[in-house]
Coordinates of C-alpha atoms and ligand atoms in Angstrom, one line a residue:
M22 CA 55.6 50.9 141.3
K23 CA 59.0 50.7 139.7
T24 CA 60.8 54.1 139.5
Q25 CA 62.8 54.7 136.3
V26 CA 65.7 57.2 136.2
L27 CA 66.3 58.3 132.6
P28 CA 68.6 60.8 131.0
V29 CA 66.9 63.8 129.4
T30 CA 66.2 62.8 125.7
A31 CA 63.4 63.4 123.3
Q32 CA 62.0 60.0 124.2
S33 CA 62.1 60.5 128.0
L34 CA 60.6 64.0 127.7
A35 CA 57.7 62.6 125.7
M36 CA 57.2 59.9 128.3
A37 CA 57.3 62.6 131.1
G38 CA 54.8 64.7 129.2
R39 CA 52.4 61.8 128.9
I40 CA 52.7 60.9 132.5
I41 CA 52.0 64.5 133.6
R42 CA 49.0 64.8 131.2
E43 CA 47.5 61.6 132.6
G44 CA 47.7 63.0 136.2
G45 CA 50.9 61.2 137.3
L46 CA 54.1 62.6 138.8
V47 CA 57.6 63.0 137.4
G48 CA 61.0 64.0 139.0
M49 CA 62.0 67.2 137.2
P50 CA 65.6 68.5 137.1
T51 CA 65.9 72.3 137.6
E52 CA 68.8 74.7 138.3
T53 CA 67.7 75.0 141.9
V54 CA 66.8 71.5 143.2
Y55 CA 64.9 68.5 141.8
G56 CA 61.2 69.0 141.8
L57 CA 58.3 66.6 142.1
G58 CA 56.2 67.6 139.2
G59 CA 52.5 67.2 138.4
N60 CA 49.8 69.0 136.3
A61 CA 49.2 72.3 138.1
L62 CA 45.7 72.5 136.8
D63 CA 44.7 69.1 138.1
A64 CA 43.6 69.0 141.7
Q65 CA 44.0 65.2 141.9
A66 CA 47.6 65.4 140.6
A67 CA 48.3 68.0 143.3
L68 CA 46.9 65.7 145.9
R69 CA 49.2 62.9 144.7
I70 CA 52.2 65.3 145.1
F71 CA 51.3 66.0 148.8
E72 CA 50.8 62.3 149.4
A73 CA 54.1 61.2 147.7
K74 CA 56.0 63.8 149.8
G75 CA 54.1 63.4 153.0
R76 CA 53.7 67.2 152.8
P77 CA 51.3 69.0 155.1
A78 CA 48.2 70.2 153.1
D79 CA 48.7 73.8 154.1
N80 CA 52.1 74.2 152.4
P81 CA 51.5 75.5 148.8
L82 CA 53.1 74.3 145.6
I83 CA 55.1 76.4 143.2
V84 CA 53.8 76.5 139.6
H85 CA 56.4 76.2 136.8
V86 CA 55.9 77.6 133.3
A87 CA 58.1 77.4 130.2
S88 CA 57.5 81.0 129.0
V89 CA 55.9 84.2 130.3
D90 CA 53.1 83.9 127.8
E91 CA 51.7 81.1 129.9
I92 CA 51.2 83.3 132.9
P93 CA 48.2 85.6 132.2
P94 CA 45.6 82.8 132.6
L95 CA 47.1 81.7 135.9
V96 CA 47.0 85.0 137.8
R97 CA 44.5 87.9 138.3
T98 CA 47.1 90.7 137.9
V99 CA 50.8 91.3 137.5
P100 CA 51.9 94.3 139.5
Q101 CA 54.5 96.7 138.0
A102 CA 57.3 95.6 140.4
A103 CA 56.7 92.0 139.5
K104 CA 57.0 92.7 135.8
K105 CA 60.4 94.3 136.4
L106 CA 61.6 91.3 138.4
M107 CA 60.4 88.9 135.7
E108 CA 62.3 90.9 133.0
A109 CA 65.4 91.0 135.2
F110 CA 65.6 87.5 136.6
W111 CA 63.6 85.1 134.5
P112 CA 64.3 82.5 133.5
G113 CA 66.0 81.9 136.8
P114 CA 65.8 80.8 140.5
M115 CA 63.0 83.2 141.5
T116 CA 59.4 82.4 142.5
L117 CA 56.9 85.3 142.5
I118 CA 53.8 85.2 144.6
L119 CA 50.9 86.7 142.6
P120 CA 47.1 86.8 143.1
K121 CA 45.8 83.5 141.7
A122 CA 43.2 82.9 139.0
D123 CA 40.4 80.4 139.5
C124 CA 42.0 77.7 137.3
I125 CA 44.6 77.1 139.9
P126 CA 43.1 74.5 142.3
G127 CA 42.9 75.3 146.0
T128 CA 45.0 72.1 146.7
V129 CA 47.9 73.7 144.7
S130 CA 47.7 77.0 146.6
A131 CA 46.9 75.3 149.9
G132 CA 43.7 77.4 150.2
L133 CA 45.5 80.8 149.7
D134 CA 44.3 83.2 147.1
T135 CA 47.8 83.7 145.8
V136 CA 50.1 81.4 143.8
G137 CA 53.8 81.1 143.4
I138 CA 55.0 81.1 139.8
R139 CA 58.4 80.3 138.4
L140 CA 60.1 80.3 135.0
P141 CA 63.1 78.1 135.5
Q142 CA 66.5 78.6 133.8
S143 CA 67.1 74.8 133.3
E144 CA 66.6 73.8 129.7
A145 CA 65.5 70.3 130.8
A146 CA 62.8 71.7 133.1
R147 CA 61.4 73.9 130.4
A148 CA 61.5 71.1 127.9
M149 CA 59.6 68.9 130.3
I150 CA 56.9 71.7 130.8
R151 CA 56.6 72.1 127.1
A152 CA 56.3 68.3 126.6
A153 CA 53.5 68.2 129.2
G154 CA 51.7 71.1 127.6
V155 CA 50.4 72.3 131.0
P156 CA 52.0 74.3 133.8
I157 CA 53.8 72.0 136.3
A158 CA 53.3 72.3 140.0
A159 CA 56.5 71.1 141.6
P160 CA 57.7 71.3 145.2
S161 CA 61.2 70.1 146.0
G162 CA 61.4 66.3 145.3
N163 CA 62.4 65.2 148.8
R164 CA 60.1 63.5 151.4
S165 CA 58.8 66.2 153.7
G166 CA 61.4 67.2 156.3
R167 CA 64.4 65.8 154.4
P168 CA 67.0 68.0 152.6
S169 CA 66.0 68.9 149.0
P170 CA 67.5 66.6 146.4
T171 CA 70.3 68.1 144.2
T172 CA 70.9 65.0 142.2
A173 CA 68.6 62.4 140.6
Q174 CA 70.1 59.8 142.9
H175 CA 69.0 61.8 146.0
M176 CA 65.5 62.1 144.6
L177 CA 65.4 58.4 144.0
E178 CA 66.4 57.7 147.6
D179 CA 63.3 59.6 148.7
M180 CA 60.8 58.7 145.9
D181 CA 61.7 55.2 144.9
G182 CA 58.5 53.2 144.4
R183 CA 56.3 56.3 144.7
I184 CA 56.6 57.8 141.2
P185 CA 57.1 56.2 137.8
L186 CA 59.9 58.5 136.4
I187 CA 62.8 60.8 137.4
L188 CA 64.5 62.7 134.6
D189 CA 68.2 62.9 135.3
G190 CA 69.6 66.3 134.3
G191 CA 72.8 66.0 136.4
P192 CA 73.6 67.9 139.6
C193 CA 71.7 71.2 140.2
A194 CA 73.8 74.3 139.5
V195 CA 72.4 76.5 142.2
G196 CA 71.7 73.9 144.8
V197 CA 69.2 75.7 147.1
E198 CA 65.5 76.3 146.3
S199 CA 64.3 79.4 144.5
S200 CA 64.0 82.8 146.1
V201 CA 60.3 83.2 147.0
I202 CA 59.2 86.8 146.6
D203 CA 55.8 88.1 147.6
A204 CA 55.1 90.5 144.7
T205 CA 51.4 91.2 145.6
G206 CA 52.2 94.5 147.4
E207 CA 54.1 97.7 146.6
V208 CA 57.4 96.6 148.1
P209 CA 58.3 93.0 147.2
V210 CA 59.1 90.9 150.3
I211 CA 61.6 88.1 150.1
L212 CA 60.0 85.3 152.0
R213 CA 62.7 82.7 151.2
P214 CA 66.2 83.7 150.1
G215 CA 67.7 81.9 147.1
G216 CA 69.8 82.4 144.0
V217 CA 68.1 85.8 143.3
T218 CA 69.5 87.7 146.2
P219 CA 68.2 90.8 148.1
E220 CA 71.1 92.8 146.6
M221 CA 69.9 91.8 143.1
V222 CA 66.3 92.7 143.8
E223 CA 67.3 96.1 145.3
H224 CA 69.4 96.9 142.3
V225 CA 66.4 96.5 140.0
L226 CA 63.7 98.0 142.2
G227 CA 65.6 100.4 144.4
R228 CA 64.3 98.7 147.5
V229 CA 63.6 95.3 149.0
S230 CA 62.3 93.9 152.2
V231 CA 63.4 90.5 153.7
D232 CA 61.0 88.7 155.9
E233 CA 62.2 88.5 159.5
H234 CA 61.8 84.7 159.7
V235 CA 64.5 84.2 157.1
M236 CA 67.1 84.1 159.9
S237 CA 65.0 83.4 163.0
P238 CA 63.0 80.6 164.4
L239 CA 59.2 80.9 164.7
R240 CA 57.6 81.8 168.0
E241 CA 54.9 79.4 169.3
G242 CA 51.6 80.0 167.4
E243 CA 53.0 82.7 165.2
I244 CA 51.3 83.2 161.7
V245 CA 53.7 83.3 158.7
R246 CA 53.3 84.6 155.2
S247 CA 55.1 81.7 153.7
P248 CA 53.6 78.5 155.2
G249 CA 56.7 76.5 154.4
M250 CA 58.6 78.5 157.0
K251 CA 56.8 76.9 159.9
Y252 CA 57.9 73.4 159.2
R253 CA 61.1 71.7 160.5
H254 CA 63.2 71.4 157.4
Y255 CA 66.4 70.0 156.1
A256 CA 67.1 68.6 159.6
P257 CA 69.6 65.8 159.8
Q258 CA 69.4 63.2 162.6
A259 CA 72.5 64.7 164.0
K260 CA 72.3 67.6 166.4
T261 CA 73.6 70.5 164.3
V262 CA 75.5 73.6 165.6
I263 CA 76.7 76.5 163.5
Y264 CA 79.9 78.4 164.4
E265 CA 80.2 82.1 163.3
G266 CA 83.1 84.5 163.8
G267 CA 86.7 85.0 162.7
T268 CA 87.9 82.0 160.8
D269 CA 90.7 81.1 163.2
R270 CA 88.4 81.3 166.2
V271 CA 85.7 79.3 164.4
I272 CA 88.2 76.5 163.5
A273 CA 89.6 76.4 167.1
A274 CA 86.1 76.3 168.6
I275 CA 84.9 73.6 166.3
C276 CA 88.0 71.5 167.0
A277 CA 87.6 71.8 170.7
R278 CA 83.9 70.9 170.6
Y279 CA 84.7 68.0 168.2
D280 CA 87.3 66.5 170.6
A281 CA 85.2 66.9 173.7
A282 CA 82.2 65.3 172.0
T283 CA 84.2 62.5 170.5
A284 CA 85.7 61.7 173.9
A285 CA 82.1 61.6 175.2
G286 CA 81.3 58.9 172.6
E287 CA 79.5 61.0 170.0
R288 CA 79.9 60.5 166.3
V289 CA 81.0 63.9 165.0
A290 CA 81.4 65.5 161.6
I291 CA 82.5 69.0 160.6
L292 CA 80.8 70.8 157.7
G293 CA 83.8 72.9 156.7
F294 CA 85.6 74.6 153.9
D295 CA 88.6 73.3 151.9
G296 CA 91.9 74.6 153.1
H297 CA 90.7 75.2 156.7
D298 CA 92.9 73.0 158.9
F299 CA 90.7 70.6 161.0
G300 CA 93.6 68.1 161.3
A301 CA 92.5 64.5 161.0
R302 CA 88.9 65.1 162.1
T303 CA 86.1 64.0 159.9
R304 CA 85.1 66.8 157.5
I305 CA 82.4 67.0 154.8
S306 CA 83.5 69.7 152.4
L307 CA 81.4 72.9 151.7
G308 CA 83.8 73.8 148.9
H309 CA 86.2 76.7 148.6
A310 CA 86.5 79.0 151.6
G311 CA 84.6 82.2 150.9
S312 CA 82.5 80.7 148.1
A313 CA 78.9 80.9 149.2
Q314 CA 77.9 79.4 145.8
D315 CA 80.0 76.4 146.6
A316 CA 78.3 76.0 150.0
A317 CA 74.9 76.4 148.3
S318 CA 75.5 73.6 145.9
R319 CA 77.0 71.3 148.5
L320 CA 74.9 71.9 151.6
F321 CA 72.0 69.5 151.0
A322 CA 74.2 66.7 149.9
A323 CA 76.3 67.3 153.0
L324 CA 73.2 67.1 155.2
R325 CA 72.2 63.8 153.6
E326 CA 75.7 62.4 154.1
L327 CA 75.5 63.1 157.8
D328 CA 72.5 60.8 158.1
E329 CA 74.1 58.1 155.9
R330 CA 77.2 58.1 158.1
G331 CA 75.1 58.0 161.3
E332 CA 76.7 61.0 162.8
T333 CA 75.1 62.3 166.0
L334 CA 76.7 65.8 166.1
A335 CA 77.4 68.1 163.2
L336 CA 79.6 71.3 163.6
C337 CA 79.2 73.7 160.7
E338 CA 81.2 76.7 159.6
A339 CA 78.9 79.7 158.9
V340 CA 79.2 81.6 155.6
D341 CA 78.8 85.4 155.2
T342 CA 75.2 86.3 154.5
A343 CA 76.0 88.5 151.5
G344 CA 74.6 87.4 148.1
I345 CA 73.5 83.7 148.0
G346 CA 75.1 83.4 151.5
L347 CA 71.8 84.4 153.0
A348 CA 70.1 81.4 151.3
V349 CA 72.8 79.1 152.7
M350 CA 72.5 80.5 156.2
N351 CA 68.7 80.3 156.1
R352 CA 68.9 76.5 155.2
M353 CA 71.8 75.8 157.5
G354 CA 70.1 77.8 160.3
R355 CA 66.9 75.8 160.0
A356 CA 68.8 72.5 159.9
A357 CA 70.4 73.6 163.2
A358 CA 67.2 75.0 164.6
F359 CA 69.2 78.3 164.6
D360 CA 71.6 77.0 167.2
I361 CA 74.4 79.4 166.4
E362 CA 77.6 79.9 168.5
H363 CA 79.2 83.3 168.0
V364 CA 82.9 83.0 168.7
Ligands
LIG25 P1 59.1 73.9 147.9 O1 58.0 73.6 147.0 O2 59.5 72.8 148.7 O3 60.3 74.6 147.3 O4 58.4 75.0 148.9 C1 57.7 76.0 148.4 C2 57.8 77.2 149.2 O5 57.2 78.4 148.6 C3 57.2 77.0 150.6 O6 58.0 77.5 151.6 C4 55.9 77.8 150.5 O7 55.5 78.3 151.8 C5 56.3 78.9 149.5 N1 55.1 79.3 148.8 C6 54.5 78.7 147.7 N2 53.4 79.3 147.4 C7 53.2 80.4 148.2 C8 52.2 81.4 148.4 N3 51.1 81.4 147.6 N4 52.3 82.3 149.4 C9 53.4 82.2 150.2 N5 54.4 81.3 150.1 C10 54.3 80.4 149.1
LIG26 MG1 60.9 71.9 149.9

């Protein structure tokens, strides 16, 4: 199959809508990352998504809608706290886990009796959903285990020959996947941090809880509330280590490790911020120092670049976990298997 990459136009949207309605898959630009979209009400389309990604069948898909009016038939109830979150943060980078209605196939929810729903901010994403006329199930558009794609080109690298069409909406503004919030109980629980931060949720609801696995690895055999958390994610080929502490100490420790590893024959790259002095050592930029949003929008591209360059060791500067920094550290932490040096 030849994979076309087309800019978002009335014509390409109509083509995308037709492909989705016929049970096929389309690369969908969103403000978070590119998604691999299929008809969320079609079990066969969902199976094709799992197959194209190489995704384990027990990892559920997020269902995307273009307006809140489309939600009632998809869920059994919408708790009060969920309504408040929808009003505050939709359209936007937030997925709410709600009790699912029967029309959502078990393949989409991976056998759970809940479903993740999102109303994206991206105009292109919503236009594609409207063109399809059905809700769109879309996990991140990477092959399973690879960093999520934040450009159409990255999605093509992973999906070339597997799907007919990717709509190119340019680079993703947020750059990390949506916040996943379990809204089935009284106190919403953030299962995966993203662009809607714990601080933002707390501001609206007065309280918030963050799942303990956001910043820690799983213990052997442990059961998780968000199945995606148990899989190795975002991991580059390079062994990845995070350095956390005062900026000067972090820079010094990274430089020392870089030099020792290089002398030992390793290919090393630093994931570090602009303006931090790493001398002539290889650095992949995470953007402006102190900007967690810069780091969010650059991290996945940086992880892909490590692999392209054939690096064997990556040394990363940590970011503060305030705001979207928690989402950055969750993804960076998982890429590094939570190998964090405190200096
Ligand atoms: P991705 O589609 O690649 O962004 O991954 C979707 C994430 O949302 C995974 O980590 C899933 O575990 C999580 N997720 C989706 N649906 C549910 C659900 N019904 N319950 C808990 N987590 C979910
Ligand atoms: Mg993913």
